[in-house]
Each structure stands twice: as C-alpha cells, then as structure tokens.
Amino acid sequence: MTKNPLGVLTGALEDKKRWRAYKERAGALPENHRSVLAAVERYAMHCPSTPTDGGSAASMFEDLADLFEQAAADGTPVRSVVGEDPVEFVEAFVATYSDGGWLTAERRRLRESVDRAVGGDA
C-alpha cells in the first residue's frame, strides 16, 4: 500500500502548524512554568515511549501546554504539577499517549526480522 504523497505532505504541514502553535503557547507561560515545560518537553522527546507519529506527539504536547496553562492561571506552583520526581511525571504522562514509541516499534521490527529470517525453523 502506497501513501498518498499529498496526504503525507499536508499531514506533515499540519503537524508543523500544531508544533508552532504549541511553542507559542509555551512561550507565553510565566517564566517558571515556561522553563519547567521546556525541560519536560526535552525529556519527553527522549523518552523511548514518546509517540513517534506527528499527530499523537502534537496532541501530547498540546495537552502538556493545557496542563501548564491551567496551572499558571490557577496559581498552582509548578512543583505541584510535576511532583517531587519530574522524571516519573514525564514518563507517566508520556505513557498515556503512547502506542509504544520507538522502542516498542524497534522491538516489533526485530522480532519480525528474526521470524522472517528463520521462517519455519524452530
């Protein structure tokens, strides 16, 4: 099955548009929320379970922006958003959006490659 080149292009453009909108929202946050969100964003991009498709990743970052914007509007301290262990926060947050991320995809690819290579060998 081949992908529609126009669909691939417009999908990629839509993802870029959503990313730019997210970055604008993040940039408008108060300094402490903005800097923590930037750190969360950086870590999330390196999590092996971060969604690999642009649409899912965009949704995840938009929801992060929603969370931080609401916290800023409510006067919630940023530490209350991410908790005492920000790594745990990000990994739990990312896990709710992931269909497995690149690590799961690579594991599946390895299994499929070995299965194809050995065929019916047991």
GROMACS .gro file of C-alpha atoms in nm:
model
  122
    1MET     CA    1   0.000   0.000   0.000
    2THR     CA    2   0.142   0.336  -0.100
    3LYS     CA    3   0.079   0.653   0.086
    4ASN     CA    4  -0.080   0.948  -0.084
    5PRO     CA    5   0.207   1.197  -0.129
    6LEU     CA    6  -0.031   1.491  -0.093
    7GLY     CA    7  -0.171   1.345   0.228
    8VAL     CA    8   0.178   1.290   0.365
    9LEU     CA    9   0.272   1.648   0.279
   10THR     CA   10  -0.043   1.808   0.420
   11GLY     CA   11  -0.021   1.591   0.731
   12ALA     CA   12   0.337   1.700   0.789
   13LEU     CA   13   0.241   2.064   0.736
   14GLU     CA   14  -0.046   2.030   0.982
   15ASP     CA   15   0.192   1.877   1.239
   16LYS     CA   16   0.433   2.169   1.193
   17LYS     CA   17   0.148   2.415   1.234
   18ARG     CA   18   0.040   2.245   1.556
   19TRP     CA   19   0.400   2.242   1.684
   20ARG     CA   20   0.441   2.613   1.618
   21ALA     CA   21   0.113   2.686   1.799
   22TYR     CA   22   0.230   2.475   2.093
   23LYS     CA   23   0.562   2.663   2.109
   24GLU     CA   24   0.380   2.996   2.106
   25ARG     CA   25   0.159   2.882   2.393
   26ALA     CA   26   0.461   2.755   2.585
   27GLY     CA   27   0.642   3.082   2.528
   28ALA     CA   28   0.354   3.280   2.675
   29LEU     CA   29   0.367   3.100   3.010
   30PRO     CA   30   0.514   3.265   3.322
   31GLU     CA   31   0.890   3.212   3.347
   32ASN     CA   32   0.895   2.926   3.598
   33HIS     CA   33   0.618   2.735   3.420
   34ARG     CA   34   0.781   2.803   3.082
   35SER     CA   35   1.123   2.680   3.192
   36VAL     CA   36   0.983   2.365   3.355
   37LEU     CA   37   0.770   2.293   3.049
   38ALA     CA   38   1.081   2.330   2.831
   39ALA     CA   39   1.263   2.078   3.050
   40VAL     CA   40   0.964   1.843   3.044
   41GLU     CA   41   0.944   1.879   2.666
   42ARG     CA   42   1.312   1.799   2.624
   43TYR     CA   43   1.291   1.489   2.840
   44ALA     CA   44   0.967   1.374   2.675
   45MET     CA   45   1.133   1.392   2.334
   46HIS     CA   46   1.397   1.149   2.455
   47CYS     CA   47   1.161   0.901   2.623
   48PRO     CA   48   1.152   0.573   2.436
   49SER     CA   49   0.775   0.558   2.476
   50THR     CA   50   0.704   0.901   2.325
   51PRO     CA   51   0.464   0.868   2.031
   52THR     CA   52   0.650   0.851   1.703
   53ASP     CA   53   0.375   0.980   1.478
   54GLY     CA   54   0.343   1.355   1.449
   55GLY     CA   55  -0.027   1.373   1.527
   56SER     CA   56  -0.005   1.182   1.852
   57ALA     CA   57   0.303   1.371   1.962
   58ALA     CA   58   0.134   1.702   1.880
   59SER     CA   59  -0.168   1.602   2.087
   60MET     CA   60   0.055   1.508   2.377
   61PHE     CA   61   0.240   1.841   2.374
   62GLU     CA   62  -0.084   2.036   2.334
   63ASP     CA   63  -0.218   1.862   2.643
   64LEU     CA   64   0.102   1.948   2.829
   65ALA     CA   65   0.051   2.311   2.731
   66ASP     CA   66  -0.310   2.289   2.855
   67LEU     CA   67  -0.190   2.150   3.187
   68PHE     CA   68   0.076   2.416   3.238
   69GLU     CA   69  -0.151   2.699   3.123
   70GLN     CA   70  -0.423   2.589   3.364
   71ALA     CA   71  -0.173   2.560   3.647
   72ALA     CA   72  -0.041   2.909   3.575
   73ALA     CA   73  -0.394   3.051   3.556
   74ASP     CA   74  -0.487   2.886   3.886
   75GLY     CA   75  -0.166   2.996   4.056
   76THR     CA   76  -0.063   2.635   4.109
   77PRO     CA   77   0.309   2.608   4.183
   78VAL     CA   78   0.489   2.430   3.904
   79ARG     CA   79   0.632   2.181   4.153
   80SER     CA   80   0.277   2.074   4.226
   81VAL     CA   81   0.231   2.000   3.857
   82VAL     CA   82   0.537   1.779   3.811
   83GLY     CA   83   0.564   1.648   4.166
   84GLU     CA   84   0.882   1.567   4.353
   85ASP     CA   85   1.013   1.345   4.074
   86PRO     CA   86   0.972   1.513   3.735
   87VAL     CA   87   1.112   1.206   3.559
   88GLU     CA   88   0.831   0.996   3.700
   89PHE     CA   89   0.581   1.265   3.598
   90VAL     CA   90   0.701   1.280   3.238
   91GLU     CA   91   0.728   0.905   3.195
   92ALA     CA   92   0.376   0.852   3.333
   93PHE     CA   93   0.240   1.136   3.118
   94VAL     CA   94   0.404   1.007   2.801
   95ALA     CA   95   0.289   0.652   2.869
   96THR     CA   96  -0.074   0.761   2.846
   97TYR     CA   97  -0.022   0.878   2.487
   98SER     CA   98   0.199   0.610   2.355
   99ASP     CA   99   0.130   0.312   2.145
  100GLY     CA  100   0.478   0.210   2.243
  101GLY     CA  101   0.702   0.470   2.084
  102TRP     CA  102   1.023   0.393   1.902
  103LEU     CA  103   1.139   0.126   2.147
  104THR     CA  104   0.827  -0.084   2.100
  105ALA     CA  105   0.845  -0.033   1.724
  106GLU     CA  106   1.209  -0.146   1.719
  107ARG     CA  107   1.131  -0.449   1.934
  108ARG     CA  108   0.849  -0.545   1.696
  109ARG     CA  109   1.077  -0.490   1.395
  110LEU     CA  110   1.347  -0.712   1.548
  111ARG     CA  111   1.100  -0.990   1.621
  112GLU     CA  112   0.957  -0.970   1.270
  113SER     CA  113   1.303  -0.970   1.113
  114VAL     CA  114   1.410  -1.276   1.306
  115ASP     CA  115   1.081  -1.452   1.229
  116ARG     CA  116   1.124  -1.381   0.856
  117ALA     CA  117   1.488  -1.488   0.860
  118VAL     CA  118   1.430  -1.818   1.032
  119GLY     CA  119   1.099  -1.885   0.861
  120GLY     CA  120   0.959  -2.209   0.986
  121ASP     CA  121   1.272  -2.303   1.182
  122ALA     CA  122   1.200  -2.370   1.542
   0.00000   0.00000   0.00000
